PDB file of C-alpha atoms in Angstrom:
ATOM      1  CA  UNK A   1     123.732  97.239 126.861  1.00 59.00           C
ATOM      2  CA  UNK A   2     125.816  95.265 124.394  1.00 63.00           C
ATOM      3  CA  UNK A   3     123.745  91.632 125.345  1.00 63.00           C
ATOM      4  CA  UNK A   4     120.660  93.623 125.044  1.00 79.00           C
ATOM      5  CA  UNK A   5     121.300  95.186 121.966  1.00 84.00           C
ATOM      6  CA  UNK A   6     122.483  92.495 120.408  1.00 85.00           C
ATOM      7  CA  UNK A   7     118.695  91.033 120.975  1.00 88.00           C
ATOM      8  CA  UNK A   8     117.493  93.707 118.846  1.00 91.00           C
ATOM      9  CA  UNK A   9     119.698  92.448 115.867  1.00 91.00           C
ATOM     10  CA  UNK A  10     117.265  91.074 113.471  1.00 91.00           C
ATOM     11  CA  UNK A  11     114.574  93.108 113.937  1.00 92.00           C
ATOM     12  CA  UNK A  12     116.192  96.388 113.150  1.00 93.00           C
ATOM     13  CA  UNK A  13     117.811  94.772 110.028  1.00 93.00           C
ATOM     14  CA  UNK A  14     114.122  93.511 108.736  1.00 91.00           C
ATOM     15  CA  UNK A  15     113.264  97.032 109.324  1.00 93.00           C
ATOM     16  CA  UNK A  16     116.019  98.288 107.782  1.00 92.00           C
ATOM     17  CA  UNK A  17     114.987  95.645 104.612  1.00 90.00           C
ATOM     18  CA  UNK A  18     111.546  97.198 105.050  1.00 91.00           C
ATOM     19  CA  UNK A  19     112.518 101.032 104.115  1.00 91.00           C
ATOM     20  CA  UNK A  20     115.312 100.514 101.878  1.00 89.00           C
ATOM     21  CA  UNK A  21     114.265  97.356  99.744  1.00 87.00           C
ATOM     22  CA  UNK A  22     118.491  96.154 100.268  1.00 86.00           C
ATOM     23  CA  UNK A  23     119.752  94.344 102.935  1.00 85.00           C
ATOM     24  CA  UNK A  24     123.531  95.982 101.911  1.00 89.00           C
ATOM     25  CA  UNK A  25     121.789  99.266 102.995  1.00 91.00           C
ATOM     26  CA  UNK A  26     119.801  97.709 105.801  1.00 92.00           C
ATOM     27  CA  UNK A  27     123.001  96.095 107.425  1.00 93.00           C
ATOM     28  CA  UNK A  28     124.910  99.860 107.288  1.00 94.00           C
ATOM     29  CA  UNK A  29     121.394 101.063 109.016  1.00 95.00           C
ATOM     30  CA  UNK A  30     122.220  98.669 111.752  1.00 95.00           C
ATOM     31  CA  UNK A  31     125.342  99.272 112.397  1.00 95.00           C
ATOM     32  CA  UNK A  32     124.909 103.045 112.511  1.00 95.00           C
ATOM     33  CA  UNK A  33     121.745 102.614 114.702  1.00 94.00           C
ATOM     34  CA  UNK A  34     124.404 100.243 117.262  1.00 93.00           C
ATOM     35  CA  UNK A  35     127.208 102.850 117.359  1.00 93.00           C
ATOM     36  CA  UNK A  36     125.098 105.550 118.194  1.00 91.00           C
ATOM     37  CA  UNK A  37     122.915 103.320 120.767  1.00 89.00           C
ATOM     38  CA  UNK A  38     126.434 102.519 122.238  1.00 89.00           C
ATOM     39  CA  UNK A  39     127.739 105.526 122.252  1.00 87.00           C
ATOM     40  CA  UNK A  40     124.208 107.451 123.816  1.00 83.00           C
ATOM     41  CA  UNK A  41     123.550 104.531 126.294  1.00 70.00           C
ATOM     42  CA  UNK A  42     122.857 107.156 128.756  1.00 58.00           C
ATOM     43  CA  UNK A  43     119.937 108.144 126.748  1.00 61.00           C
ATOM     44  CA  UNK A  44     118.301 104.947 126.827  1.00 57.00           C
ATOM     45  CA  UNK A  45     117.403 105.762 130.408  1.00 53.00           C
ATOM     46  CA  UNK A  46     114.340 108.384 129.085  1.00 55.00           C
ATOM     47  CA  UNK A  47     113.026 105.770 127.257  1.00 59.00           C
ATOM     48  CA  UNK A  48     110.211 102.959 127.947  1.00 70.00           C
ATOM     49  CA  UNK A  49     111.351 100.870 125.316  1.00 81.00           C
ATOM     50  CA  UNK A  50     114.387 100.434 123.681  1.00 85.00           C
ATOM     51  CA  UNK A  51     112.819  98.769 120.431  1.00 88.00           C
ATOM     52  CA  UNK A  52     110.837 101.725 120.411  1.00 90.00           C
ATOM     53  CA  UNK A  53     114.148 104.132 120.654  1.00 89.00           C
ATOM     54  CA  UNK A  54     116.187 102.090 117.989  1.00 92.00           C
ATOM     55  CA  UNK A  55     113.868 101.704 115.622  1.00 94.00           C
ATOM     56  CA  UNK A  56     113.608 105.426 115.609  1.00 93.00           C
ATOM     57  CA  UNK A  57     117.311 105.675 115.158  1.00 93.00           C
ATOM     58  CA  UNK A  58     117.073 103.718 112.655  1.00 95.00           C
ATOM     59  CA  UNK A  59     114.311 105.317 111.234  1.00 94.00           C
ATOM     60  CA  UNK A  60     115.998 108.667 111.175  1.00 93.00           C
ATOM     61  CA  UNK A  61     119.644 107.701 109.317  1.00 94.00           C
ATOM     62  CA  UNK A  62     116.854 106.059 106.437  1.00 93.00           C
ATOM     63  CA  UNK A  63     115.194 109.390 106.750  1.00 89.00           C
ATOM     64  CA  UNK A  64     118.114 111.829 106.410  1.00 88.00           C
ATOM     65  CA  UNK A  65     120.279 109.805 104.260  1.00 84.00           C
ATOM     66  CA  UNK A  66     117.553 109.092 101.746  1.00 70.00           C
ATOM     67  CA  UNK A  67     116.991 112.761 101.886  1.00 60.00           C
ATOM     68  CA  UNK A  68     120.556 113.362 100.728  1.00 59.00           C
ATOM     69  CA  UNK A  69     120.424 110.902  98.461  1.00 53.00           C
ATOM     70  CA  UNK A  70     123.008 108.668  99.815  1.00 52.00           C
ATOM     71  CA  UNK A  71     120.717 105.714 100.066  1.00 48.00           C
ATOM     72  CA  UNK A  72     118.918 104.335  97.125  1.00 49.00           C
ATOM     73  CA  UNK A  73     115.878 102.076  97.324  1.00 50.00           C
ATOM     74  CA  UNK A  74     116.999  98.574  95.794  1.00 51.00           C
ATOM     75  CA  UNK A  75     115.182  95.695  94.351  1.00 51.00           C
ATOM     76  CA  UNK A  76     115.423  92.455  96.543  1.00 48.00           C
ATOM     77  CA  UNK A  77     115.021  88.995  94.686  1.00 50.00           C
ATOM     78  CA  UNK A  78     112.720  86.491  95.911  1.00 47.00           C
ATOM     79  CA  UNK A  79     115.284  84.959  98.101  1.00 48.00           C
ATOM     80  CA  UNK A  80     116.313  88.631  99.790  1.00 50.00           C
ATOM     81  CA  UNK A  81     112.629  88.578 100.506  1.00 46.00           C
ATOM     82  CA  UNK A  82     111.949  85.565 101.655  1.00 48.00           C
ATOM     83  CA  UNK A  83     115.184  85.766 104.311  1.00 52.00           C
ATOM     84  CA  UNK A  84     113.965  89.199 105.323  1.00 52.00           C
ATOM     85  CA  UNK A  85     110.702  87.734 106.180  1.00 47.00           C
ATOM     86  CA  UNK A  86     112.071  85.002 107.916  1.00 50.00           C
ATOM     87  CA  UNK A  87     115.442  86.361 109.699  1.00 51.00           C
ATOM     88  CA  UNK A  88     115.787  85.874 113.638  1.00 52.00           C
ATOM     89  CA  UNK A  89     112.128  84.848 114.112  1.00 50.00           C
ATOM     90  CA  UNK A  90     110.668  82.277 116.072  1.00 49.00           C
ATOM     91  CA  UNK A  91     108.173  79.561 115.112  1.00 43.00           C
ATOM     92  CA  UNK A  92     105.441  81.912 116.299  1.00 42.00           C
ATOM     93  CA  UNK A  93     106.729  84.390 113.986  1.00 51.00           C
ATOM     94  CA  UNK A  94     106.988  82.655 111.355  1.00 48.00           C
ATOM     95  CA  UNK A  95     103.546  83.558 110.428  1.00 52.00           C
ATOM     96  CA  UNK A  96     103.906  87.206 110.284  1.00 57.00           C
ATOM     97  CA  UNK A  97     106.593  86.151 107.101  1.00 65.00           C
ATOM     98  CA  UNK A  98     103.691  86.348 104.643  1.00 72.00           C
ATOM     99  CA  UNK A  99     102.886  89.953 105.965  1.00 72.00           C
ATOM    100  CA  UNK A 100     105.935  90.939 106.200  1.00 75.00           C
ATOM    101  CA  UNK A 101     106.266  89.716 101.987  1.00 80.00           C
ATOM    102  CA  UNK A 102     103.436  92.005 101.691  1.00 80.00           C
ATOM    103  CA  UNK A 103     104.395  94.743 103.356  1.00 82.00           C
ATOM    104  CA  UNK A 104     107.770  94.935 101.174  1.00 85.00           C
ATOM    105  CA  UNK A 105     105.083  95.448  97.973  1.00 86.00           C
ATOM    106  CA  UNK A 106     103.794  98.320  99.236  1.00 88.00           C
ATOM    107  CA  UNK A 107     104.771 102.183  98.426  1.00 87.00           C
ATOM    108  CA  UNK A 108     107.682 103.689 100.335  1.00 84.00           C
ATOM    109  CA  UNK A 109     104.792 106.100 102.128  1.00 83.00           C
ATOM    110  CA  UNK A 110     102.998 102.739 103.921  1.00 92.00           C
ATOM    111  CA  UNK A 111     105.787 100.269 104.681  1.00 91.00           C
ATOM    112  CA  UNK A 112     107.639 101.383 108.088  1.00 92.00           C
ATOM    113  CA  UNK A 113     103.955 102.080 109.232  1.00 94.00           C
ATOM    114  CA  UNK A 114     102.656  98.688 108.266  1.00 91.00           C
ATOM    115  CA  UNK A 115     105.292  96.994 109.699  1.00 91.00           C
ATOM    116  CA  UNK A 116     105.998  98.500 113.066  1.00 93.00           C
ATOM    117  CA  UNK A 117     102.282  98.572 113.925  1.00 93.00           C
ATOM    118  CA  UNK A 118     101.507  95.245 112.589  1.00 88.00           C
ATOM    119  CA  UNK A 119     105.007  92.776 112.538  1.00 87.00           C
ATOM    120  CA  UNK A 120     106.316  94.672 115.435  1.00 90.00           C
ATOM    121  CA  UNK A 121     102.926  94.967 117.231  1.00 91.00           C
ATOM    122  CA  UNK A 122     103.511  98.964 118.480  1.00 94.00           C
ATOM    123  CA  UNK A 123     100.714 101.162 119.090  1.00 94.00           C
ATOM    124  CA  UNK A 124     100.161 103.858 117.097  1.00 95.00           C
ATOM    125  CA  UNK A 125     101.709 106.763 119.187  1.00 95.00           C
ATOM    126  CA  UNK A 126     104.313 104.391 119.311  1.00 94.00           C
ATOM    127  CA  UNK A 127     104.121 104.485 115.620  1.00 95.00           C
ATOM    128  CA  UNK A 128     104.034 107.887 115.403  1.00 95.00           C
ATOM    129  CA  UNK A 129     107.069 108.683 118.143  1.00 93.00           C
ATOM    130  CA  UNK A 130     109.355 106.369 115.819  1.00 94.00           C
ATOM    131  CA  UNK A 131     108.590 108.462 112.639  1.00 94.00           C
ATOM    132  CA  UNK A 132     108.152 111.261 113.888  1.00 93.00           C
ATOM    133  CA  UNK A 133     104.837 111.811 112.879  1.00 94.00           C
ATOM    134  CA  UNK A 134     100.989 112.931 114.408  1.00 96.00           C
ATOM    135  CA  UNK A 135      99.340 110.000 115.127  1.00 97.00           C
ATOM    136  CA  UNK A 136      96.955 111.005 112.685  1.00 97.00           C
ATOM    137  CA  UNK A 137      99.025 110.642 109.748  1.00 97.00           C
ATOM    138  CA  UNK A 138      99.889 107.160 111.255  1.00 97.00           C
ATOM    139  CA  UNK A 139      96.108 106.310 111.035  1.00 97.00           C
ATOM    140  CA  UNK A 140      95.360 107.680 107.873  1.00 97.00           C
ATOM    141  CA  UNK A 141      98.653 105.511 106.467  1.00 96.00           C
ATOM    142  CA  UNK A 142      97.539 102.552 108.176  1.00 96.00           C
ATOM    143  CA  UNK A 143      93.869 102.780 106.891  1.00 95.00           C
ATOM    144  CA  UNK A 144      95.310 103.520 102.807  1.00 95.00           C
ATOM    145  CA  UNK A 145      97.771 100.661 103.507  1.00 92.00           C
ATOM    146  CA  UNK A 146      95.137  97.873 104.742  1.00 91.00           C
ATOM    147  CA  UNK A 147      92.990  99.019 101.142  1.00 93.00           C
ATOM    148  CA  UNK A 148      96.180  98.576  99.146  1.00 91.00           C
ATOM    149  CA  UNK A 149      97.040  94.743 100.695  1.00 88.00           C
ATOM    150  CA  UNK A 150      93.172  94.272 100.137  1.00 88.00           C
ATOM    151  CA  UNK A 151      93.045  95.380  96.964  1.00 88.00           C
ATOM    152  CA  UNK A 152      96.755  93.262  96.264  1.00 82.00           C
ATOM    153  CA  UNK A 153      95.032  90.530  97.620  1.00 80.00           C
ATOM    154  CA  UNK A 154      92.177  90.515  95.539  1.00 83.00           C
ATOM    155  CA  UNK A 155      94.719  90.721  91.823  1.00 79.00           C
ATOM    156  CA  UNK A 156      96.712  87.485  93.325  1.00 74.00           C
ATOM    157  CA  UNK A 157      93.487  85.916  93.899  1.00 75.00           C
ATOM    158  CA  UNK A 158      91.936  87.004  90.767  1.00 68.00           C
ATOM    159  CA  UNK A 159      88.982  87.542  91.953  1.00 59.00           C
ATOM    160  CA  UNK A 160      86.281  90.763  91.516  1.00 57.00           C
ATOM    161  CA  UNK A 161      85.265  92.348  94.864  1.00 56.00           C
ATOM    162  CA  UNK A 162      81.365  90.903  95.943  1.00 57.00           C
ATOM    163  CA  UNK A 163      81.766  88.027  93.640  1.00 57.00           C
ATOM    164  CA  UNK A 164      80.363  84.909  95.061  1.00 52.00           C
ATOM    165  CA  UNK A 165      82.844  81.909  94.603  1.00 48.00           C
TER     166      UNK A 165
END
């Protein structure tokens, strides 16, 4: 469990970076996520995939500490963002950085969505068993999300939408 979990390392931190906007918050994400996975191993054994079960762990100390307030969303600086993009990924990842650069501009409501369907490549039940929510919503956030990086797109491009360049 310990080799395989420590596979899962970077991913759960970017995610971590993803809801929280601060890696100091994203790192004590992790490490809650790993004690609990360590200490529920057991568990594991219900689930098809184990990304799939930490991420929700994850997922869920964001949820109920930002509901208490503990957790504050933070500001990262261009290089935060750029090494959140970039941590423990492989040259064929490497070009899922840019989305992942977008993804961090988007409102609280989108990003987890965004990024476990599209940088982590889940389904959308998959989606929707990590945060707890109908696949529906998932869809519907998804959808709004793809018209906000289009419409993002368009103001760093500077360019009106149907205007012939």
């Amino acid at each position: 469990m310990r080799a395989n979990l420590s596979h899962y390392l970077g991913r759960l931190w970017r995610f971590g970076v993803i809801l929280s906007l601060d890696d100091h918050i994203a790192e004590k994400l992790v490490e809650q996520t790993c004690i609990c996975a360590l200490e529920l191993e057991p568990v594991l054994f219900c689930t098809k995939r184990m990304d799939c079960w930490l991420f929700s762990m994850l997922h869920s100390f964001w949820f109920n500490g930002h509901r208490s307030r503990r957790y504050r969303p933070g500001q990262l600086n261009a290089n935060h963002r750029v090494r959140a993009a970039t941590r423990d990924c492989g040259s064929h990842e490497r070009d899922g950085a840019e989305l992942v650069l977008q993804v961090m501009e988007l409102p609280n409501a989108y990003r987890a969505t965004l990024f476990l369907a599209y940088v982590e490549g889940m389904s959308y039940r998959e989606v929707a068993e990590v945060l707890a929510l109908p696949v529906d919503a998932v869809t519907n956030a998804l959808a709004t999300a793809r018209i906000l990086l289009a419409e993002s797109t368009i103001r760093s491009e500077g360019t009106v939408p149907g205007e012939v360049v």
